[in-house]
PDB file of C-alpha atoms in Angstrom:
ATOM      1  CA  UNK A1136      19.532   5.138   5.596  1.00 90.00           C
ATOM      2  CA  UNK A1137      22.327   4.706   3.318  1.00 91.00           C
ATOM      3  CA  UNK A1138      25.172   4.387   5.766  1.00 93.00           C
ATOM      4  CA  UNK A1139      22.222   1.389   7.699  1.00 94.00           C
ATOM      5  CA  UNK A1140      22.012  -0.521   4.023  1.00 94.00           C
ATOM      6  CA  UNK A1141      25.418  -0.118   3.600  1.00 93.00           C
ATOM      7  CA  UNK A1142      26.395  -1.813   6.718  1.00 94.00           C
ATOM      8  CA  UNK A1143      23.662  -4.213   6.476  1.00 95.00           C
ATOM      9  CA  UNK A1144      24.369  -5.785   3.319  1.00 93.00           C
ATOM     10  CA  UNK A1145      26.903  -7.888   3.810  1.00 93.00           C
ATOM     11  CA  UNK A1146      25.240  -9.735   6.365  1.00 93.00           C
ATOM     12  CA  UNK A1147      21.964 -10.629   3.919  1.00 91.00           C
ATOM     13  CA  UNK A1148      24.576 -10.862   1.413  1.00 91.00           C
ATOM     14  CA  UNK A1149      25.824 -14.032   2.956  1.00 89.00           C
ATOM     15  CA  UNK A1150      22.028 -15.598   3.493  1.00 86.00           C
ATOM     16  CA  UNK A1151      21.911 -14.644   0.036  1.00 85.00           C
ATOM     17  CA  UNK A1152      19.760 -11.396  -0.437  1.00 87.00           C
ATOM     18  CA  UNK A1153      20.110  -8.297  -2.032  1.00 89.00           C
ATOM     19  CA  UNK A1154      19.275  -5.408   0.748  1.00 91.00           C
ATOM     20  CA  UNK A1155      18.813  -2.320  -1.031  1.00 91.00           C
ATOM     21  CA  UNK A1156      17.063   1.539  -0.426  1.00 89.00           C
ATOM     22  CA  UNK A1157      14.817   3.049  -2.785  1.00 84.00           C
ATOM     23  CA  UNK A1158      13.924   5.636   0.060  1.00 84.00           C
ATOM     24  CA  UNK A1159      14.845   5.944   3.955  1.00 86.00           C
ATOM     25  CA  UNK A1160      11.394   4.375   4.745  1.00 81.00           C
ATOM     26  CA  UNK A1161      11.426   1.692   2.182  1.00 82.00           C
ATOM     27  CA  UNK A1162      14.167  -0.849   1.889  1.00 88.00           C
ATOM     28  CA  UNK A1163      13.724  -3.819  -0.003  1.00 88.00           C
ATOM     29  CA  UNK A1164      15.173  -7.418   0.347  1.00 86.00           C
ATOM     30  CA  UNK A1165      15.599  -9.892  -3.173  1.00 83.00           C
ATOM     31  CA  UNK A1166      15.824 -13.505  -2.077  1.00 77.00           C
ATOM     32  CA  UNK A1167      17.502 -15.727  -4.390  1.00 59.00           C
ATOM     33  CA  UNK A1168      14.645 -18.003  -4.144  1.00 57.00           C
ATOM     34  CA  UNK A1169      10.694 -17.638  -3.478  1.00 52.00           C
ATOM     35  CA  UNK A1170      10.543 -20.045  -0.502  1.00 57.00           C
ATOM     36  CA  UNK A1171      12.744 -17.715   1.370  1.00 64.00           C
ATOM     37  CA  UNK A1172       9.502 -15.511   1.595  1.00 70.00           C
ATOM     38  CA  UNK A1173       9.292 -14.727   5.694  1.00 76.00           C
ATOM     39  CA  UNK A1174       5.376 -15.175   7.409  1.00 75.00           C
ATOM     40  CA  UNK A1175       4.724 -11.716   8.927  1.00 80.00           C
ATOM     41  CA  UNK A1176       2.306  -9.624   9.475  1.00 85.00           C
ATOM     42  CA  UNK A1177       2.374  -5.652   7.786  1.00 85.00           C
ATOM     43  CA  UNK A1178       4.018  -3.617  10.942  1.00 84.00           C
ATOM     44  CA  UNK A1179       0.767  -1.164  11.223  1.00 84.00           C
ATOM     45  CA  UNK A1180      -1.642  -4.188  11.775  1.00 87.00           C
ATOM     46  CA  UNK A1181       0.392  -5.178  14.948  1.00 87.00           C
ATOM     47  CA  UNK A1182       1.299  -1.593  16.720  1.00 86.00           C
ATOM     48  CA  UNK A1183       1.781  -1.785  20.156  1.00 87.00           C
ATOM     49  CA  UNK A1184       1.646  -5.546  20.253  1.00 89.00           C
ATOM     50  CA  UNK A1185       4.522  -7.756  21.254  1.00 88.00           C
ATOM     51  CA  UNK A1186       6.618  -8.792  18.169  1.00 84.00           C
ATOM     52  CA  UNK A1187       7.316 -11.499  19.949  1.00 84.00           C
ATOM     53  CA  UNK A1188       4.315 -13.106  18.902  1.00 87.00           C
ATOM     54  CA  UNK A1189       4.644 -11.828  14.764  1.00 88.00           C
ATOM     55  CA  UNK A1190       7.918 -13.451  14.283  1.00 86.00           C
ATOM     56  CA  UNK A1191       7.884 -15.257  10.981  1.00 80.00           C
ATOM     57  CA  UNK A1192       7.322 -18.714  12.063  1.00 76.00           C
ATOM     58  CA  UNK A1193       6.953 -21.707   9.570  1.00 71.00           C
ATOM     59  CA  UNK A1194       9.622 -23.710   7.850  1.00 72.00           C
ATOM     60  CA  UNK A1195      12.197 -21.120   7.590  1.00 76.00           C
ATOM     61  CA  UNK A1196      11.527 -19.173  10.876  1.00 83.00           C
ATOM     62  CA  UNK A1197      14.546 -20.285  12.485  1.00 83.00           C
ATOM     63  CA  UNK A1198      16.683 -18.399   9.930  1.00 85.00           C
ATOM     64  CA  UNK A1199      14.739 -14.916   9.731  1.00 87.00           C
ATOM     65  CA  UNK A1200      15.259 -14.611  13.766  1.00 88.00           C
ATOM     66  CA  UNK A1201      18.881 -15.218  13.278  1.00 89.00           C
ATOM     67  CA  UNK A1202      19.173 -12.794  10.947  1.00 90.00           C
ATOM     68  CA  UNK A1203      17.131 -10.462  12.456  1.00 91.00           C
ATOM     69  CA  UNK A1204      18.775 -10.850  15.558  1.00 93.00           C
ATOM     70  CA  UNK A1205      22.311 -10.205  13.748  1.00 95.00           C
ATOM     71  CA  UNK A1206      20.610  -7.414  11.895  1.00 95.00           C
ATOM     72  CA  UNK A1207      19.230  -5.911  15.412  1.00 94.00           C
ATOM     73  CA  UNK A1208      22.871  -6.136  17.283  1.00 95.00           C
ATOM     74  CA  UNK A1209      24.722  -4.739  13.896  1.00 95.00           C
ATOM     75  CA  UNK A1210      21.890  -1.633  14.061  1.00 95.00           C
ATOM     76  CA  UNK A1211      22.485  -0.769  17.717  1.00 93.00           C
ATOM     77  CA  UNK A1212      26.518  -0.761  17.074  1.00 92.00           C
ATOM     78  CA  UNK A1213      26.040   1.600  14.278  1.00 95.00           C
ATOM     79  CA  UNK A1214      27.647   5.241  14.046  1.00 95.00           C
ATOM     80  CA  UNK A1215      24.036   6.389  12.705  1.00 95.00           C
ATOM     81  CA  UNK A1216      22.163   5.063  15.840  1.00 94.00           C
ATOM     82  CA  UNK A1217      25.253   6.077  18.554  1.00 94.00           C
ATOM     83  CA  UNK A1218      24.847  10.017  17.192  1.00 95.00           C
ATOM     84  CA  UNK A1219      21.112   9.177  17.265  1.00 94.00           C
ATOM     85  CA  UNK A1220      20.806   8.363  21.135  1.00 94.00           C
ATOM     86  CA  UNK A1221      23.066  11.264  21.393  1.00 95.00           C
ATOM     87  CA  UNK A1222      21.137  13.943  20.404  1.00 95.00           C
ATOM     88  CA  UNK A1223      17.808  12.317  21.871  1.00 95.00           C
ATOM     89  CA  UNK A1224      16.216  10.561  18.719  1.00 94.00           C
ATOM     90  CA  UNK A1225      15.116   7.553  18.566  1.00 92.00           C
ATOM     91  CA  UNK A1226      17.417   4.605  17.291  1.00 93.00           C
ATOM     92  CA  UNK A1227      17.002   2.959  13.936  1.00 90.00           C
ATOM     93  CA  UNK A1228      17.313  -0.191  16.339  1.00 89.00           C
ATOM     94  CA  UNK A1229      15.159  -3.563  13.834  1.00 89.00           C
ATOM     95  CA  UNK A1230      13.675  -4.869  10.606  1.00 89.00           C
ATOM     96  CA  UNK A1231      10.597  -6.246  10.109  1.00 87.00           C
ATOM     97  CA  UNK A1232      10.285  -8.550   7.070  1.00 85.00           C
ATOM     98  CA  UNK A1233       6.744  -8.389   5.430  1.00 83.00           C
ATOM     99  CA  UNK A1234       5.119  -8.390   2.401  1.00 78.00           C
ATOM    100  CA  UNK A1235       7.006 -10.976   0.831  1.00 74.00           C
ATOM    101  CA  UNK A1236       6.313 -12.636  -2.660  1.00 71.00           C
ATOM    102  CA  UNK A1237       6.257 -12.616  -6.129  1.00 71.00           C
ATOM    103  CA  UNK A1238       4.551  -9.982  -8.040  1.00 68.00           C
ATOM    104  CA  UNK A1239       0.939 -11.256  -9.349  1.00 70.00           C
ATOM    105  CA  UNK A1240      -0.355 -10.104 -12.910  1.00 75.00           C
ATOM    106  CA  UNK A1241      -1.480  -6.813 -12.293  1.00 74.00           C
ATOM    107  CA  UNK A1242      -4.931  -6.341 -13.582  1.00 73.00           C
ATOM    108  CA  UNK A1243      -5.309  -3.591 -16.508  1.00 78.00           C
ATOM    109  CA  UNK A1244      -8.790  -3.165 -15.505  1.00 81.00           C
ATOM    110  CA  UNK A1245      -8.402   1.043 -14.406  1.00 84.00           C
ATOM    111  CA  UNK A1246      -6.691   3.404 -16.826  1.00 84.00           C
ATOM    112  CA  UNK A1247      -6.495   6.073 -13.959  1.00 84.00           C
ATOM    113  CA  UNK A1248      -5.986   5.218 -10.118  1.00 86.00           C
ATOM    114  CA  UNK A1249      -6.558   8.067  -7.546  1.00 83.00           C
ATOM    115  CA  UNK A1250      -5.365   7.333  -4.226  1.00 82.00           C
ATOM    116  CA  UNK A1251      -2.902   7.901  -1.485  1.00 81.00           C
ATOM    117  CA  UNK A1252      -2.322   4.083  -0.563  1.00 82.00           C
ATOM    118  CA  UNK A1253       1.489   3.087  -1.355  1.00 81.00           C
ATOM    119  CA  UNK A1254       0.847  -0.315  -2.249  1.00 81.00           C
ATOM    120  CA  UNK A1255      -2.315   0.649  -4.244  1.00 84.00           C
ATOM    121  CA  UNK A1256      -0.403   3.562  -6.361  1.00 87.00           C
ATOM    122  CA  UNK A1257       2.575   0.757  -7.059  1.00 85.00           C
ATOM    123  CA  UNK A1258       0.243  -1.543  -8.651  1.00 85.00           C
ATOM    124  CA  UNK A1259      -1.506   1.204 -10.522  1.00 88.00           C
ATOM    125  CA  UNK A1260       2.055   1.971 -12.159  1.00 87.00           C
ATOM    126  CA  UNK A1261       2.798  -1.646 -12.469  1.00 86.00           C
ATOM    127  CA  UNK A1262      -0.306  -1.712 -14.347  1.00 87.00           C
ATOM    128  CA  UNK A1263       0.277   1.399 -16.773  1.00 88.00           C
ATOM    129  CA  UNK A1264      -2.105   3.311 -15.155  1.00 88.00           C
ATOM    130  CA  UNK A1265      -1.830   7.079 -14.553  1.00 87.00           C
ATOM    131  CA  UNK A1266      -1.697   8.611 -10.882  1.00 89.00           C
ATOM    132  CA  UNK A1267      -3.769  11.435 -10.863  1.00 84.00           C
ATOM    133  CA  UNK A1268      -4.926  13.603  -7.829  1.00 83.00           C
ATOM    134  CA  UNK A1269      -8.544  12.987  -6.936  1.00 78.00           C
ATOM    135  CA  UNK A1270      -9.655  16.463  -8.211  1.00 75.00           C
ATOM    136  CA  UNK A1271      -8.281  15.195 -11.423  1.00 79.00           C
ATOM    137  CA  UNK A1272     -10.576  12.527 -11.931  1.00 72.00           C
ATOM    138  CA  UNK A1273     -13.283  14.589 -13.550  1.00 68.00           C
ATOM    139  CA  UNK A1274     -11.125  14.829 -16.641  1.00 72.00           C
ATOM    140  CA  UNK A1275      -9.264  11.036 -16.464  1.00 70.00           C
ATOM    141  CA  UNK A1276      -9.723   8.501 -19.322  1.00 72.00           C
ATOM    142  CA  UNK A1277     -12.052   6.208 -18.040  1.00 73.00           C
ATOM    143  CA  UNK A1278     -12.828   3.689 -16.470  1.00 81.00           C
ATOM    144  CA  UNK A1279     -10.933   4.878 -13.194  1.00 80.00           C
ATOM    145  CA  UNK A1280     -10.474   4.126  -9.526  1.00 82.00           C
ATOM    146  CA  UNK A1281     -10.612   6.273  -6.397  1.00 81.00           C
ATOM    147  CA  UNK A1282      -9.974   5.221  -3.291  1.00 84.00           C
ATOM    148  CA  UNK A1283     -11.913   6.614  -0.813  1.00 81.00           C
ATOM    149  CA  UNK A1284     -10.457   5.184   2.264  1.00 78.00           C
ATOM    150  CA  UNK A1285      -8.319   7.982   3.355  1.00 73.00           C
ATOM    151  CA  UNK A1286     -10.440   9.859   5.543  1.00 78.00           C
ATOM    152  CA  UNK A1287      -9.843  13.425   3.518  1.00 79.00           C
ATOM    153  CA  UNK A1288     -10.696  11.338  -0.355  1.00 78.00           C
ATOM    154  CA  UNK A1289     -13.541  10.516   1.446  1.00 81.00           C
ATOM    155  CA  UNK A1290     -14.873  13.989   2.530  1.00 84.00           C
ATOM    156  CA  UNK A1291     -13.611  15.313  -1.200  1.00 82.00           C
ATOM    157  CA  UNK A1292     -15.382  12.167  -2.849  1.00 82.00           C
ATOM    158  CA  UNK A1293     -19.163  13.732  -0.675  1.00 84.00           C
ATOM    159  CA  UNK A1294     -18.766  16.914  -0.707  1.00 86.00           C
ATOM    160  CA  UNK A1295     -17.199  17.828  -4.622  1.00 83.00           C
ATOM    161  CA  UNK A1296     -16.006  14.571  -5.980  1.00 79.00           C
ATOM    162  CA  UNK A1297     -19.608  13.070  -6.779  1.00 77.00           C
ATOM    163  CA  UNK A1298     -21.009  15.901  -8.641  1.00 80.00           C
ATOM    164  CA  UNK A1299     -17.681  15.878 -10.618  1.00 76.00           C
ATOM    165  CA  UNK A1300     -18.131  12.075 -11.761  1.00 74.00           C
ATOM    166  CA  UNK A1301     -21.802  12.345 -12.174  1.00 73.00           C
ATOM    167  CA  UNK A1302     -21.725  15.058 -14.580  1.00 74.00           C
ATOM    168  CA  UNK A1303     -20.059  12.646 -16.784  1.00 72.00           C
ATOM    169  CA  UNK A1304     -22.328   9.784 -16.821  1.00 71.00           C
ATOM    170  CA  UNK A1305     -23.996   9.334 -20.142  1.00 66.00           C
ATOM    171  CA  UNK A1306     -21.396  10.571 -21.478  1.00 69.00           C
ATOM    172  CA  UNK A1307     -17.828   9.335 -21.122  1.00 66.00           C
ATOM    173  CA  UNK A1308     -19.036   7.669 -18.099  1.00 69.00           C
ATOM    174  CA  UNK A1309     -21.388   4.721 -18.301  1.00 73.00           C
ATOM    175  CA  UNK A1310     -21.678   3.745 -14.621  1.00 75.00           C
ATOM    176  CA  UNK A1311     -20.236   5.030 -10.737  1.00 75.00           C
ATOM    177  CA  UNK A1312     -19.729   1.924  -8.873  1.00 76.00           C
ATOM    178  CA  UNK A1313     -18.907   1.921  -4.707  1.00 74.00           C
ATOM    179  CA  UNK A1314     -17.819  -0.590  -3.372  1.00 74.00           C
ATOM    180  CA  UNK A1315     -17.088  -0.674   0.329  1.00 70.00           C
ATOM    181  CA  UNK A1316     -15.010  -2.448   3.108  1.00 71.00           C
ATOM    182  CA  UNK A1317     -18.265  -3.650   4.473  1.00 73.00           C
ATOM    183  CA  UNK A1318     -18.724  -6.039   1.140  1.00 74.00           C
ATOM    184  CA  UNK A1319     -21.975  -3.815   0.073  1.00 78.00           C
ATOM    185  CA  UNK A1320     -21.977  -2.339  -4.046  1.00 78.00           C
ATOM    186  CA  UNK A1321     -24.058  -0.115  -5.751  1.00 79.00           C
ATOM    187  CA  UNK A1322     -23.868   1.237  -9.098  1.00 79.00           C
ATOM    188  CA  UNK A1323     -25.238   4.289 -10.776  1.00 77.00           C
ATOM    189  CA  UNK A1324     -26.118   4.821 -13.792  1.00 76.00           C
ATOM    190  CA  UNK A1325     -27.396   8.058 -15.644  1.00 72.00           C
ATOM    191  CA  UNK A1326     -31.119   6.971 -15.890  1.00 73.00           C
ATOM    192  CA  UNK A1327     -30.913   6.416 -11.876  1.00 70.00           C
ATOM    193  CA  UNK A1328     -31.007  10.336 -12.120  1.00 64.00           C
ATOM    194  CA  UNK A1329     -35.386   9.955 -12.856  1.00 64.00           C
ATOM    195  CA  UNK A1330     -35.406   7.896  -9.933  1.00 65.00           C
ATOM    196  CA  UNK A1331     -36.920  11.374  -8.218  1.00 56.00           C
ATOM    197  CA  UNK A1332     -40.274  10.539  -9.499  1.00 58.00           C
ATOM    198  CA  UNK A1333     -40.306   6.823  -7.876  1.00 60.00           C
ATOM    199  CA  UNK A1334     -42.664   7.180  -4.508  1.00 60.00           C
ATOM    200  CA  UNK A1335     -41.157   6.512  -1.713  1.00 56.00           C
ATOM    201  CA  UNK A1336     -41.950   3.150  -0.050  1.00 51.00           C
TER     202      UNK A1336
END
């Protein structure tokens, strides 16, 4: 990854961006200027399609191609990818600009965040909110988020988690509320518990 960026740079240097690493599978691009923000799509909501079609498009289109084009031919050149094809791996052989933009406010709202979503544990620290593991929720400040759609949070959340946040309520918890994908919410609240004695319809 390093000897990739390293190679790289000068080329988005030029169009004036900052290409930088923080890990091998996240590399980051500062434009000098927000309208230089690329149109594309995040890479797992277009797997197996043809990129052809996801190419950032728009005003500025014309530019992102070249460079990715540049960037694509400067890749396949590369030391890294030669000893790569080598050995059988597969090459480190495009970029894919996405998730472009300035950073919004980050909303304070949570004071813990459980979850294993990148982007969702980024804003969370943004925000000054801890990262705990979803077992750990039980004994977070309040109020807190879990995100349940990882298929494993969810099985944790049904078969332990609930029970753990519902032996808080009227106490340090006032309310559970789900809210999911399909747009339906419920709360619960600790009186819901008498509910029991309500016939049923």
């Amino acid at each position: 990854s390093d000897a990739l960026v390293r190679e790289l740079k000068p080329l988005f240097g030029d169009a004036g961006f900052e290409l930088s690493a923080a890990a091998p599978d996240r590399w980051f691009l500062r434009g000098l200027v927000s309208e230089q923000v690329p149109a594309a799509p995040d890479p797992e909501d277009i797997l197996g399609d043809d990129l052809e079609a996801h190419l950032p498009a728009g005003r500025d289109g014309a530019k992102w191609r070249r460079l990715l084009n540049e960037a694509q031919v400067t890749l396949h050149n590369h030391p890294v990818n030669i000893a790569r094809v080598a050995r059988g791996a597969l090459a480190a052989n495009t970029l894919w600009f996405w998730g472009g933009g300035r950073r919004p406010e980050l909303s304070r709202s949570f004071k813990a965040v459980a979850g294993a979503d990148r982007v969702l544990r980024a804003l969370a620290r943004g925000a000054g909110a801890a990262l705990v593991s979803p077992g750990e929720l039980g004994d977070a400040e309040v109020p807190a988020l879990l995100d349940c759609w990882n298929a494993a949070q969810w099985q944790w959340f049904c078969a332990e988690g609930h029970a753990l946040v519902t032996r808080r309520l009227g106490r340090s918890i006032d309310a559970l509320e789900l809210e999911a994908w399909s747009g339906e919410r419920f709360r619960y609240r600790s009186s819901h518990r008498w509910r029991f004695w309500r016939k049923a319809a």
